[in-house]
């Protein structure tokens, strides 16, 4: 039986520095037949012109480029799926460099075991450690997450997954109204419909280092904001499958570890300040010393403390989304369809 056509899709906006390395890694894939569909989502830099230079055939792989006004990642992925022709549709990100065997390894397990109805396959993303504390923190966090991921998983990650085309059609693709975590939303809809998602650690995608603290904190804020939607739409702990079982959510466990740092740290500092104002003499000096020690301990975990703040801020924005009925949320006091 001939191998089916697989379409690799990648979307970008203002990513001129990453285009060439990403597309080069995609045309080095060993699997055939293959096509690459690249979408520019309203870039204002030279990214689109760089991307268009790749139009044509490379190593026997056709590359087609399309552009749209800035509509977001979900809309870009929907356009890529519409323009693609593959039986399977793979997705990755422009700041990723898939291993040459990425597609081949995913396809090798796509048949499943014991009659599993496989709708998606996901690989393993490795974040480069980079040269900053933030990049090392992110790299270690993702490595810990993937080390414990089971073969049957609940998340086909955006940088390293492929979906059956008919599965994407059945769950109605990527909704442009979703705020972040569109890969998780689609994955949970697949499980809800009875499909299986297979994880293979041999299908590797390398991700550029996340070196900017500001970018890191913005992404963690978006994660928390989107997870409010996920928990509200699919359940606090996981998604219920047609057979009645619950498949647990696949959130980053490190977030649970750091989320309480901000409230604990804030409580400690406020307590110290209140005690400092309430006491006089030697007791005040002791409280002042305790405050300095407490603040020093927090500063040694400054990145995680800021991470905790970003999570709480994102959760607050998620609550506002519920109240306003926006970004994929149904309006308050309404039920799911």
XYZ file of C-alpha atoms in Angstrom:
337
model
C 0.000 0.000 0.000
C 1.440 3.401 -0.965
C 2.165 5.894 1.782
C -0.424 8.696 2.082
C 0.349 12.326 1.343
C 1.116 14.295 4.510
C 0.852 18.085 4.546
C 3.117 20.078 6.859
C 1.639 23.460 7.743
C 3.377 26.381 9.402
C 2.048 29.863 10.145
C 3.970 33.004 10.969
C 3.734 36.704 11.635
C 6.754 39.026 11.842
C 9.237 36.152 12.054
C 11.788 37.060 9.388
C 14.722 35.773 11.461
C 13.273 32.262 11.727
C 11.864 31.543 8.258
C 14.891 30.083 6.491
C 15.948 27.703 9.273
C 12.403 26.430 9.732
C 11.685 25.758 6.043
C 15.143 24.245 5.556
C 14.418 21.726 8.315
C 11.042 20.880 6.753
C 12.436 20.137 3.292
C 14.959 17.777 4.918
C 12.161 15.470 6.118
C 12.710 11.855 5.046
C 9.028 10.981 4.615
C 7.420 10.950 1.154
C 5.032 12.010 -0.289
C 5.050 15.351 1.476
C 3.972 18.930 0.858
C 4.567 22.140 2.811
C 1.924 24.824 3.210
C 3.196 28.099 4.700
C 0.860 30.891 5.807
C 1.826 34.484 6.492
C -0.579 36.111 8.952
C -0.204 39.779 8.064
C 3.519 40.261 8.675
C 4.836 43.826 8.687
C 8.489 42.813 8.407
C 10.206 41.131 5.451
C 9.069 37.662 6.541
C 6.603 37.189 3.676
C 9.145 38.064 0.976
C 11.667 35.662 2.543
C 9.003 32.967 2.732
C 7.983 33.459 -0.899
C 11.535 32.673 -2.030
C 10.870 29.089 -0.932
C 7.903 28.698 -3.278
C 8.417 25.746 -5.615
C 9.858 22.260 -5.232
C 12.754 21.409 -2.917
C 14.081 17.862 -2.484
C 10.958 16.633 -4.219
C 8.701 18.475 -1.756
C 6.405 21.215 -3.128
C 6.270 24.359 -1.016
C 3.266 26.652 -1.378
C 2.931 30.037 0.313
C -0.260 31.951 1.097
C -0.900 35.181 2.946
C -3.819 36.718 4.794
C -4.529 39.843 6.800
C -3.676 39.463 10.514
C -6.396 37.114 11.785
C -4.507 34.992 14.287
C -2.984 31.534 14.495
C -6.251 29.584 14.397
C -7.403 31.348 11.234
C -3.978 30.763 9.692
C -4.088 27.064 10.470
C -7.591 26.780 9.063
C -6.400 28.384 5.827
C -3.437 25.992 5.715
C -5.729 22.998 6.157
C -8.030 24.339 3.424
C -5.133 24.725 0.974
C -3.493 21.403 1.830
C -4.230 18.063 0.159
C -2.820 15.508 2.602
C -4.645 12.691 4.340
C -2.745 13.796 7.425
C -2.056 17.441 8.304
C 1.003 18.179 10.434
C 1.493 21.458 12.282
C 4.594 23.130 13.611
C 5.708 26.655 14.504
C 8.012 28.999 12.649
C 10.473 29.072 15.585
C 10.893 25.282 15.414
C 13.402 23.039 13.649
C 11.949 19.517 13.266
C 14.319 16.564 13.180
C 14.545 14.993 9.661
C 12.690 11.900 10.923
C 9.900 13.844 12.649
C 7.138 12.974 10.144
C 8.413 9.435 9.544
C 8.392 8.656 13.262
C 4.881 10.011 13.741
C 3.538 8.078 10.766
C 5.154 4.860 12.012
C 2.858 4.836 15.077
C -0.243 6.285 13.405
C -1.863 2.866 13.025
C -2.223 2.526 16.785
C -2.546 -0.685 18.793
C -5.424 -3.087 19.398
C -7.929 -1.314 17.211
C -7.220 2.198 18.486
C -8.880 4.849 16.350
C -5.939 7.244 16.025
C -6.952 10.768 15.049
C -3.702 12.550 15.946
C -0.051 11.816 16.675
C 2.243 14.095 18.638
C 5.994 14.112 19.137
C 8.417 15.684 21.592
C 9.499 19.316 21.615
C 12.982 20.076 22.927
C 13.619 23.699 23.885
C 17.192 24.878 23.481
C 18.715 25.918 26.801
C 20.115 29.167 25.462
C 22.265 31.511 27.534
C 19.783 33.071 29.961
C 18.179 31.938 33.207
C 14.761 32.199 31.554
C 15.722 30.017 28.585
C 17.151 27.368 30.917
C 14.041 27.545 33.100
C 11.783 27.018 30.093
C 13.936 24.223 28.669
C 13.997 22.310 31.962
C 10.258 22.800 32.491
C 9.350 21.332 29.097
C 11.836 18.470 29.501
C 10.200 17.476 32.796
C 6.774 17.595 31.196
C 7.675 15.337 28.279
C 9.545 12.871 30.481
C 6.286 11.814 32.085
C 3.998 11.914 29.056
C 2.156 8.623 28.415
C 1.687 6.978 25.007
C -2.024 7.848 25.030
C -2.102 11.568 25.692
C -4.658 14.380 25.759
C -2.641 17.022 23.922
C -1.322 17.159 20.379
C 1.097 20.051 20.839
C 1.132 22.795 18.226
C 4.871 22.584 17.430
C 5.077 18.833 16.838
C 1.834 17.078 15.835
C -0.217 15.761 12.951
C -3.960 15.199 12.597
C -6.131 13.167 10.288
C -7.821 15.588 7.948
C -11.218 13.977 8.563
C -10.673 14.388 12.316
C -10.051 18.124 11.958
C -13.156 18.407 9.805
C -15.232 16.506 12.355
C -14.226 18.801 15.237
C -14.623 21.866 12.968
C -10.965 22.852 12.897
C -9.449 25.727 14.827
C -11.913 28.364 16.007
C -10.493 31.884 15.420
C -12.338 33.140 18.515
C -10.211 30.978 20.818
C -7.627 32.834 22.829
C -4.460 30.721 22.806
C -4.262 26.930 23.506
C -6.000 26.164 20.203
C -4.031 22.912 19.952
C -5.339 21.808 23.350
C -8.932 22.718 22.472
C -8.815 20.685 19.242
C -7.148 17.787 21.073
C -9.840 17.644 23.742
C -12.571 17.772 21.119
C -10.918 14.792 19.438
C -10.962 12.823 22.696
C -14.529 13.914 23.341
C -15.519 12.513 19.941
C -13.841 9.170 20.614
C -10.517 9.584 18.818
C -7.126 8.664 20.260
C -3.983 10.812 20.391
C -0.670 8.917 20.335
C 2.556 10.347 21.743
C 5.931 9.172 20.484
C 9.092 10.612 22.017
C 11.068 9.614 18.909
C 9.421 12.313 16.766
C 11.546 15.285 17.800
C 11.086 18.978 17.107
C 13.727 21.435 18.294
C 12.493 24.835 19.484
C 14.623 27.981 19.565
C 15.510 29.187 23.049
C 12.992 31.429 24.808
C 15.510 33.960 26.073
C 13.327 37.000 26.722
C 11.802 37.299 30.184
C 9.024 39.546 28.844
C 8.075 37.043 26.106
C 8.207 34.173 28.588
C 5.895 35.940 31.051
C 3.464 36.981 28.312
C 3.202 33.367 27.145
C 2.644 32.057 30.672
C -0.066 34.681 31.141
C -1.742 33.513 27.923
C -1.471 29.902 29.097
C -3.308 30.654 32.327
C -5.939 32.739 30.558
C -6.613 29.970 28.040
C -6.669 27.247 30.682
C -9.591 29.011 32.350
C -11.484 28.412 29.088
C -10.303 24.807 28.829
C -11.385 23.945 32.372
C -14.724 25.659 31.916
C -15.489 24.010 28.572
C -14.211 20.505 29.293
C -14.161 20.049 33.060
C -11.883 20.938 35.939
C -9.778 17.784 35.818
C -10.130 16.402 32.307
C -12.338 15.634 29.320
C -15.024 12.937 29.378
C -14.718 10.417 26.542
C -17.683 8.625 24.925
C -17.110 5.553 27.134
C -17.575 7.719 30.227
C -13.936 7.745 31.379
C -12.076 10.968 32.146
C -8.800 11.714 30.368
C -6.848 14.116 32.583
C -5.698 17.480 31.288
C -2.081 17.810 30.170
C -1.092 21.087 31.792
C 2.533 21.924 32.601
C 3.093 20.577 36.127
C 5.650 23.278 36.919
C 2.842 25.842 36.827
C 1.248 24.077 39.800
C 4.588 24.261 41.601
C 5.096 28.007 41.141
C 1.522 29.307 41.216
C 1.487 29.757 45.017
C 4.760 31.686 45.177
C 3.096 35.037 44.564
C 0.335 34.780 47.218
C 2.742 33.269 49.766
C 5.386 35.904 49.071
C 2.858 38.735 49.139
C 1.360 37.474 52.397
C 4.800 37.271 53.985
C 5.853 40.770 52.945
C 2.539 42.346 54.028
C 2.748 40.526 57.374
C 6.271 41.791 57.941
C 5.301 45.362 57.079
C 2.271 45.252 59.383
C 4.382 43.892 62.231
C 7.040 46.545 61.592
C 4.417 49.289 61.927
C 2.850 47.711 65.004
C 5.990 47.141 67.082
C 8.575 49.507 68.529
C 12.169 49.239 69.684
C 14.147 45.978 69.354
C 11.080 44.093 68.117
C 10.754 46.473 65.176
C 14.398 45.896 64.279
C 13.826 42.133 64.342
C 10.800 42.466 62.090
C 12.783 44.686 59.703
C 15.528 42.055 59.552
C 12.935 39.344 58.890
C 11.483 41.428 56.055
C 14.901 41.802 54.454
C 15.527 38.052 54.717
C 12.089 37.257 53.248
C 12.600 39.675 50.340
C 16.063 38.192 49.687
C 14.642 34.681 49.530
C 12.028 35.826 47.025
C 14.633 37.611 44.893
C 16.593 34.359 44.570
C 13.530 32.882 42.851
C 12.625 36.088 41.025
C 11.811 34.445 37.678
C 9.501 31.896 39.270
C 7.905 34.615 41.406
C 7.205 36.670 38.283
C 5.930 33.502 36.592
C 3.472 33.098 39.461
C 2.296 36.703 39.046
C 1.794 36.117 35.307
C -0.340 33.037 36.041
C -2.588 34.901 38.454
C -2.929 37.842 36.073
C -3.786 35.503 33.210
C -6.388 33.724 35.340
C -7.930 37.101 36.194
C -8.144 37.976 32.493
C -9.750 34.575 31.915
C -12.433 35.409 34.484
C -13.108 38.694 32.684
C -13.447 36.687 29.450
C -16.142 34.583 31.119
C -18.045 37.627 32.338
C -17.869 39.268 28.899
C -18.438 36.042 26.930
C -15.389 36.515 24.702
C -12.345 34.579 23.424
C -14.154 31.266 23.088
C -16.254 31.538 26.240
C -20.002 31.180 26.235
C -21.725 33.981 28.113
C -22.046 33.756 31.859
C -24.930 31.631 33.163
C -25.390 29.850 29.847
C -24.909 26.139 29.251
C -22.826 24.322 26.657
C -24.629 23.486 23.447
